[in-house]
Amino acid sequence: ADTIVTESGIKYNLSTGTVVGPGNKDSVVSITIRASVNGSQITSIAPNAFNGCGKLTTVIMESGIQTVGDNAFNSCTLLQSILLPDSITTIGDYAFANCGRLDNVVLPTVLKAIQTGVFANCKSLKSIYIATVDHIYPSAFASSGVTILHRDTNTGLKQDNTPELPVHATTRIPGVTTDPTCVQQGNQ
């Protein structure tokens, strides 16, 4: 049988290294997702883990988390800020869809793709730094507020949607988790 441990209101499956979800969906507000619990490595957040957590406002993930499952934070309507460590290589389909207040996302620099619908209906999200992402799948930013993509270079990005979002070459300031500096003059 799997070993399930609850810490700070979050259930972890130590046998699979997975965040299962909250003990109570209505009690999680501001959370830190641990990458190690009782000596066990935690590397993934299960699909639908926090789907519909209506009071969740802030999520911090410790370095070591590698995968955010499909729909993991879908419909967290009060979620405003999410800090994704550079250990994350995969963010599943619709992971942050329908998070209408989400306005601050720092994506990991190792992420290569933004999957289908990840930020769909995130109306408050206006700009995003996508580092070295080289493929944006269909509807990744559908009905979101994103009008510009900030990226290390403005070449080599495959976007499945048309019209494509404009890409601005941007420098990222190490250690700063707020908006990067866009080097394209006259733009944000």
PDB file of C-alpha atoms in Angstrom:
ATOM      1  CA  ALA A   1       0.000   0.000   0.000  1.00  0.00           C
ATOM      2  CA  ASP A   2       1.133   3.550  -0.719  1.00  0.00           C
ATOM      3  CA  THR A   3       2.312   5.733   2.129  1.00  0.00           C
ATOM      4  CA  ILE A   4       0.213   8.916   2.275  1.00  0.00           C
ATOM      5  CA  VAL A   5       1.335  11.745   4.558  1.00  0.00           C
ATOM      6  CA  THR A   6      -0.454  15.048   5.178  1.00  0.00           C
ATOM      7  CA  GLU A   7       1.759  18.032   5.918  1.00  0.00           C
ATOM      8  CA  SER A   8       0.511  21.640   6.256  1.00  0.00           C
ATOM      9  CA  GLY A   9      -2.831  20.567   4.783  1.00  0.00           C
ATOM     10  CA  ILE A  10      -1.322  18.949   1.663  1.00  0.00           C
ATOM     11  CA  LYS A  11      -1.411  15.194   0.999  1.00  0.00           C
ATOM     12  CA  TYR A  12       1.783  13.595  -0.337  1.00  0.00           C
ATOM     13  CA  ASN A  13       2.144  10.038  -1.626  1.00  0.00           C
ATOM     14  CA  LEU A  14       5.645   9.107  -0.467  1.00  0.00           C
ATOM     15  CA  SER A  15       5.575   5.818  -2.411  1.00  0.00           C
ATOM     16  CA  THR A  16       5.133   7.552  -5.775  1.00  0.00           C
ATOM     17  CA  GLY A  17       6.729  10.931  -4.961  1.00  0.00           C
ATOM     18  CA  THR A  18       3.501  12.724  -5.841  1.00  0.00           C
ATOM     19  CA  VAL A  19       1.494  15.581  -4.404  1.00  0.00           C
ATOM     20  CA  VAL A  20      -2.022  14.141  -4.204  1.00  0.00           C
ATOM     21  CA  GLY A  21      -3.814  17.382  -3.317  1.00  0.00           C
ATOM     22  CA  PRO A  22      -5.185  19.233  -0.314  1.00  0.00           C
ATOM     23  CA  GLY A  23      -6.692  17.535   2.696  1.00  0.00           C
ATOM     24  CA  ASN A  24      -9.585  19.970   2.352  1.00  0.00           C
ATOM     25  CA  LYS A  25     -10.131  22.029  -0.814  1.00  0.00           C
ATOM     26  CA  ASP A  26     -11.667  24.905   1.139  1.00  0.00           C
ATOM     27  CA  SER A  27      -8.817  25.230   3.629  1.00  0.00           C
ATOM     28  CA  VAL A  28      -5.837  25.858   1.317  1.00  0.00           C
ATOM     29  CA  VAL A  29      -5.078  29.549   0.788  1.00  0.00           C
ATOM     30  CA  SER A  30      -1.329  30.090   0.487  1.00  0.00           C
ATOM     31  CA  ILE A  31       0.765  26.958   0.030  1.00  0.00           C
ATOM     32  CA  THR A  32       4.334  25.808  -0.363  1.00  0.00           C
ATOM     33  CA  ILE A  33       4.690  22.489  -2.147  1.00  0.00           C
ATOM     34  CA  ARG A  34       7.610  20.589  -0.662  1.00  0.00           C
ATOM     35  CA  ALA A  35      10.128  18.656  -2.767  1.00  0.00           C
ATOM     36  CA  SER A  36      11.041  16.380   0.129  1.00  0.00           C
ATOM     37  CA  VAL A  37       8.790  14.985   2.860  1.00  0.00           C
ATOM     38  CA  ASN A  38      10.054  12.670   5.613  1.00  0.00           C
ATOM     39  CA  GLY A  39      13.171  11.989   3.541  1.00  0.00           C
ATOM     40  CA  SER A  40      11.203  11.036   0.405  1.00  0.00           C
ATOM     41  CA  GLN A  41      11.673  12.967  -2.833  1.00  0.00           C
ATOM     42  CA  ILE A  42       8.506  14.588  -4.188  1.00  0.00           C
ATOM     43  CA  THR A  43       8.791  15.162  -7.942  1.00  0.00           C
ATOM     44  CA  SER A  44       5.274  15.584  -9.315  1.00  0.00           C
ATOM     45  CA  ILE A  45       1.892  17.145  -8.710  1.00  0.00           C
ATOM     46  CA  ALA A  46      -0.904  14.753  -9.640  1.00  0.00           C
ATOM     47  CA  PRO A  47      -3.450  15.597 -12.360  1.00  0.00           C
ATOM     48  CA  ASN A  48      -6.401  17.524 -10.861  1.00  0.00           C
ATOM     49  CA  ALA A  49      -4.562  17.769  -7.501  1.00  0.00           C
ATOM     50  CA  PHE A  50      -5.767  21.294  -6.673  1.00  0.00           C
ATOM     51  CA  ASN A  51      -8.483  21.590  -9.362  1.00  0.00           C
ATOM     52  CA  GLY A  52     -11.245  23.843  -8.073  1.00  0.00           C
ATOM     53  CA  CYS A  53      -9.525  25.009  -4.866  1.00  0.00           C
ATOM     54  CA  GLY A  54     -11.578  28.196  -4.743  1.00  0.00           C
ATOM     55  CA  LYS A  55      -9.691  29.918  -1.899  1.00  0.00           C
ATOM     56  CA  LEU A  56      -6.121  29.257  -3.082  1.00  0.00           C
ATOM     57  CA  THR A  57      -4.293  32.557  -3.735  1.00  0.00           C
ATOM     58  CA  THR A  58      -0.538  31.784  -3.757  1.00  0.00           C
ATOM     59  CA  VAL A  59       1.523  28.734  -4.702  1.00  0.00           C
ATOM     60  CA  ILE A  60       5.250  28.318  -4.173  1.00  0.00           C
ATOM     61  CA  MET A  61       6.940  25.111  -5.318  1.00  0.00           C
ATOM     62  CA  GLU A  62      10.273  24.024  -3.953  1.00  0.00           C
ATOM     63  CA  SER A  63      13.079  23.125  -6.357  1.00  0.00           C
ATOM     64  CA  GLY A  64      12.918  19.414  -7.144  1.00  0.00           C
ATOM     65  CA  ILE A  65       9.334  19.332  -8.397  1.00  0.00           C
ATOM     66  CA  GLN A  66       9.576  18.280 -12.069  1.00  0.00           C
ATOM     67  CA  THR A  67       6.014  17.732 -13.292  1.00  0.00           C
ATOM     68  CA  VAL A  68       2.756  19.643 -12.860  1.00  0.00           C
ATOM     69  CA  GLY A  69      -0.072  17.311 -13.918  1.00  0.00           C
ATOM     70  CA  ASP A  70      -2.970  18.026 -16.288  1.00  0.00           C
ATOM     71  CA  ASN A  71      -5.572  20.345 -14.716  1.00  0.00           C
ATOM     72  CA  ALA A  72      -3.509  20.465 -11.496  1.00  0.00           C
ATOM     73  CA  PHE A  73      -4.595  24.034 -10.649  1.00  0.00           C
ATOM     74  CA  ASN A  74      -7.518  24.394 -13.091  1.00  0.00           C
ATOM     75  CA  SER A  75     -10.321  26.658 -11.827  1.00  0.00           C
ATOM     76  CA  CYS A  76      -8.457  28.039  -8.817  1.00  0.00           C
ATOM     77  CA  THR A  77     -10.400  31.256  -9.289  1.00  0.00           C
ATOM     78  CA  LEU A  78      -8.558  33.329  -6.642  1.00  0.00           C
ATOM     79  CA  LEU A  79      -5.032  32.146  -7.549  1.00  0.00           C
ATOM     80  CA  GLN A  80      -2.932  35.248  -8.252  1.00  0.00           C
ATOM     81  CA  SER A  81       0.701  34.239  -8.033  1.00  0.00           C
ATOM     82  CA  ILE A  82       2.654  31.096  -8.840  1.00  0.00           C
ATOM     83  CA  LEU A  83       6.396  30.565  -8.592  1.00  0.00           C
ATOM     84  CA  LEU A  84       7.639  27.606 -10.634  1.00  0.00           C
ATOM     85  CA  PRO A  85      11.205  26.460  -9.883  1.00  0.00           C
ATOM     86  CA  ASP A  86      13.717  25.759 -12.642  1.00  0.00           C
ATOM     87  CA  SER A  87      13.451  22.021 -11.873  1.00  0.00           C
ATOM     88  CA  ILE A  88      10.078  21.836 -13.664  1.00  0.00           C
ATOM     89  CA  THR A  89      10.313  20.293 -17.125  1.00  0.00           C
ATOM     90  CA  THR A  90       6.623  19.509 -17.775  1.00  0.00           C
ATOM     91  CA  ILE A  91       3.403  21.439 -17.178  1.00  0.00           C
ATOM     92  CA  GLY A  92       0.352  19.433 -18.207  1.00  0.00           C
ATOM     93  CA  ASP A  93      -2.635  20.403 -20.354  1.00  0.00           C
ATOM     94  CA  TYR A  94      -4.943  23.019 -18.799  1.00  0.00           C
ATOM     95  CA  ALA A  95      -2.787  23.056 -15.625  1.00  0.00           C
ATOM     96  CA  PHE A  96      -3.643  26.702 -14.819  1.00  0.00           C
ATOM     97  CA  ALA A  97      -6.699  27.175 -17.046  1.00  0.00           C
ATOM     98  CA  ASN A  98      -9.622  29.196 -15.696  1.00  0.00           C
ATOM     99  CA  CYS A  99      -7.515  30.954 -13.049  1.00  0.00           C
ATOM    100  CA  GLY A 100      -9.096  34.332 -13.762  1.00  0.00           C
ATOM    101  CA  ARG A 101      -7.025  36.336 -11.260  1.00  0.00           C
ATOM    102  CA  LEU A 102      -3.628  34.831 -12.106  1.00  0.00           C
ATOM    103  CA  ASP A 103      -1.406  37.770 -13.018  1.00  0.00           C
ATOM    104  CA  ASN A 104       2.089  36.765 -11.984  1.00  0.00           C
ATOM    105  CA  VAL A 105       3.765  33.676 -13.454  1.00  0.00           C
ATOM    106  CA  VAL A 106       7.478  32.988 -13.590  1.00  0.00           C
ATOM    107  CA  LEU A 107       8.103  30.004 -15.848  1.00  0.00           C
ATOM    108  CA  PRO A 108      11.108  27.715 -15.374  1.00  0.00           C
ATOM    109  CA  THR A 109      14.007  28.343 -17.738  1.00  0.00           C
ATOM    110  CA  VAL A 110      14.246  24.623 -18.650  1.00  0.00           C
ATOM    111  CA  LEU A 111      10.653  24.390 -19.878  1.00  0.00           C
ATOM    112  CA  LYS A 112      10.568  23.620 -23.619  1.00  0.00           C
ATOM    113  CA  ALA A 113       6.816  23.562 -24.318  1.00  0.00           C
ATOM    114  CA  ILE A 114       3.618  25.193 -23.119  1.00  0.00           C
ATOM    115  CA  GLN A 115       0.980  22.506 -23.517  1.00  0.00           C
ATOM    116  CA  THR A 116      -2.615  22.781 -24.717  1.00  0.00           C
ATOM    117  CA  GLY A 117      -4.750  25.252 -22.774  1.00  0.00           C
ATOM    118  CA  VAL A 118      -2.270  25.750 -19.911  1.00  0.00           C
ATOM    119  CA  PHE A 119      -3.245  29.414 -19.391  1.00  0.00           C
ATOM    120  CA  ALA A 120      -6.645  29.375 -21.165  1.00  0.00           C
ATOM    121  CA  ASN A 121      -9.142  31.865 -19.673  1.00  0.00           C
ATOM    122  CA  CYS A 122      -6.490  33.468 -17.448  1.00  0.00           C
ATOM    123  CA  LYS A 123      -7.937  36.919 -18.131  1.00  0.00           C
ATOM    124  CA  SER A 124      -5.650  38.828 -15.711  1.00  0.00           C
ATOM    125  CA  LEU A 125      -2.445  37.409 -17.173  1.00  0.00           C
ATOM    126  CA  LYS A 126      -1.175  40.175 -19.477  1.00  0.00           C
ATOM    127  CA  SER A 127       2.439  39.306 -20.209  1.00  0.00           C
ATOM    128  CA  ILE A 128       4.606  36.294 -19.561  1.00  0.00           C
ATOM    129  CA  TYR A 129       8.297  35.467 -19.713  1.00  0.00           C
ATOM    130  CA  ILE A 130       8.684  32.108 -21.468  1.00  0.00           C
ATOM    131  CA  ALA A 131      12.514  31.844 -21.329  1.00  0.00           C
ATOM    132  CA  THR A 132      13.601  29.183 -23.842  1.00  0.00           C
ATOM    133  CA  VAL A 133      10.222  27.590 -24.617  1.00  0.00           C
ATOM    134  CA  ASP A 134      10.293  26.533 -28.275  1.00  0.00           C
ATOM    135  CA  HIS A 135       6.744  25.184 -28.801  1.00  0.00           C
ATOM    136  CA  ILE A 136       3.372  26.599 -27.778  1.00  0.00           C
ATOM    137  CA  TYR A 137       0.532  24.116 -28.257  1.00  0.00           C
ATOM    138  CA  PRO A 138      -3.044  24.990 -29.324  1.00  0.00           C
ATOM    139  CA  SER A 139      -5.105  27.276 -27.104  1.00  0.00           C
ATOM    140  CA  ALA A 140      -2.265  27.648 -24.561  1.00  0.00           C
ATOM    141  CA  PHE A 141      -3.276  31.295 -24.046  1.00  0.00           C
ATOM    142  CA  ALA A 142      -6.856  31.127 -25.421  1.00  0.00           C
ATOM    143  CA  SER A 143      -9.123  33.832 -23.965  1.00  0.00           C
ATOM    144  CA  SER A 144      -6.314  34.960 -21.660  1.00  0.00           C
ATOM    145  CA  GLY A 145      -5.053  38.513 -21.318  1.00  0.00           C
ATOM    146  CA  VAL A 146      -1.643  37.691 -22.846  1.00  0.00           C
ATOM    147  CA  THR A 147      -0.830  39.908 -25.826  1.00  0.00           C
ATOM    148  CA  ILE A 148       2.987  39.642 -25.842  1.00  0.00           C
ATOM    149  CA  LEU A 149       5.384  36.786 -25.160  1.00  0.00           C
ATOM    150  CA  HIS A 150       8.739  37.701 -23.619  1.00  0.00           C
ATOM    151  CA  ARG A 151      11.487  35.247 -24.596  1.00  0.00           C
ATOM    152  CA  ASP A 152      15.292  35.052 -24.608  1.00  0.00           C
ATOM    153  CA  THR A 153      15.280  35.449 -28.394  1.00  0.00           C
ATOM    154  CA  ASN A 154      12.508  36.290 -30.839  1.00  0.00           C
ATOM    155  CA  THR A 155      13.385  33.467 -33.266  1.00  0.00           C
ATOM    156  CA  GLY A 156      12.840  29.713 -33.178  1.00  0.00           C
ATOM    157  CA  LEU A 157       9.443  29.591 -31.493  1.00  0.00           C
ATOM    158  CA  LYS A 158       6.724  27.336 -32.965  1.00  0.00           C
ATOM    159  CA  GLN A 159       3.194  28.526 -32.188  1.00  0.00           C
ATOM    160  CA  ASP A 160       0.288  26.250 -33.141  1.00  0.00           C
ATOM    161  CA  ASN A 161      -2.291  29.042 -32.989  1.00  0.00           C
ATOM    162  CA  THR A 162      -2.895  31.759 -35.553  1.00  0.00           C
ATOM    163  CA  PRO A 163      -2.546  34.615 -35.379  1.00  0.00           C
ATOM    164  CA  GLU A 164       0.693  34.077 -33.494  1.00  0.00           C
ATOM    165  CA  LEU A 165       1.405  36.197 -30.420  1.00  0.00           C
ATOM    166  CA  PRO A 166       4.220  38.732 -30.904  1.00  0.00           C
ATOM    167  CA  VAL A 167       7.523  37.731 -29.308  1.00  0.00           C
ATOM    168  CA  HIS A 168       9.848  40.262 -27.693  1.00  0.00           C
ATOM    169  CA  ALA A 169      13.495  39.518 -26.947  1.00  0.00           C
ATOM    170  CA  THR A 170      13.897  39.988 -23.214  1.00  0.00           C
ATOM    171  CA  THR A 171      16.713  39.867 -20.689  1.00  0.00           C
ATOM    172  CA  ARG A 172      16.003  38.113 -17.429  1.00  0.00           C
ATOM    173  CA  ILE A 173      17.588  39.525 -14.321  1.00  0.00           C
ATOM    174  CA  PRO A 174      18.977  36.600 -12.270  1.00  0.00           C
ATOM    175  CA  GLY A 175      17.401  36.256  -8.845  1.00  0.00           C
ATOM    176  CA  VAL A 176      14.541  38.604  -9.629  1.00  0.00           C
ATOM    177  CA  THR A 177      11.162  36.908  -9.823  1.00  0.00           C
ATOM    178  CA  THR A 178       9.211  39.930 -11.026  1.00  0.00           C
ATOM    179  CA  ASP A 179       8.817  41.054 -14.615  1.00  0.00           C
ATOM    180  CA  PRO A 180      11.944  40.755 -16.737  1.00  0.00           C
ATOM    181  CA  THR A 181      13.246  43.698 -18.727  1.00  0.00           C
ATOM    182  CA  CYS A 182      12.077  43.850 -22.298  1.00  0.00           C
ATOM    183  CA  VAL A 183      14.837  45.053 -24.619  1.00  0.00           C
ATOM    184  CA  GLN A 184      12.409  45.949 -27.369  1.00  0.00           C
ATOM    185  CA  GLN A 185      12.204  49.724 -27.159  1.00  0.00           C
ATOM    186  CA  GLY A 186       8.812  51.329 -26.670  1.00  0.00           C
ATOM    187  CA  ASN A 187       7.167  48.107 -25.471  1.00  0.00           C
ATOM    188  CA  GLN A 188       6.531  46.553 -22.079  1.00  0.00           C
TER     189      GLN A 188
END
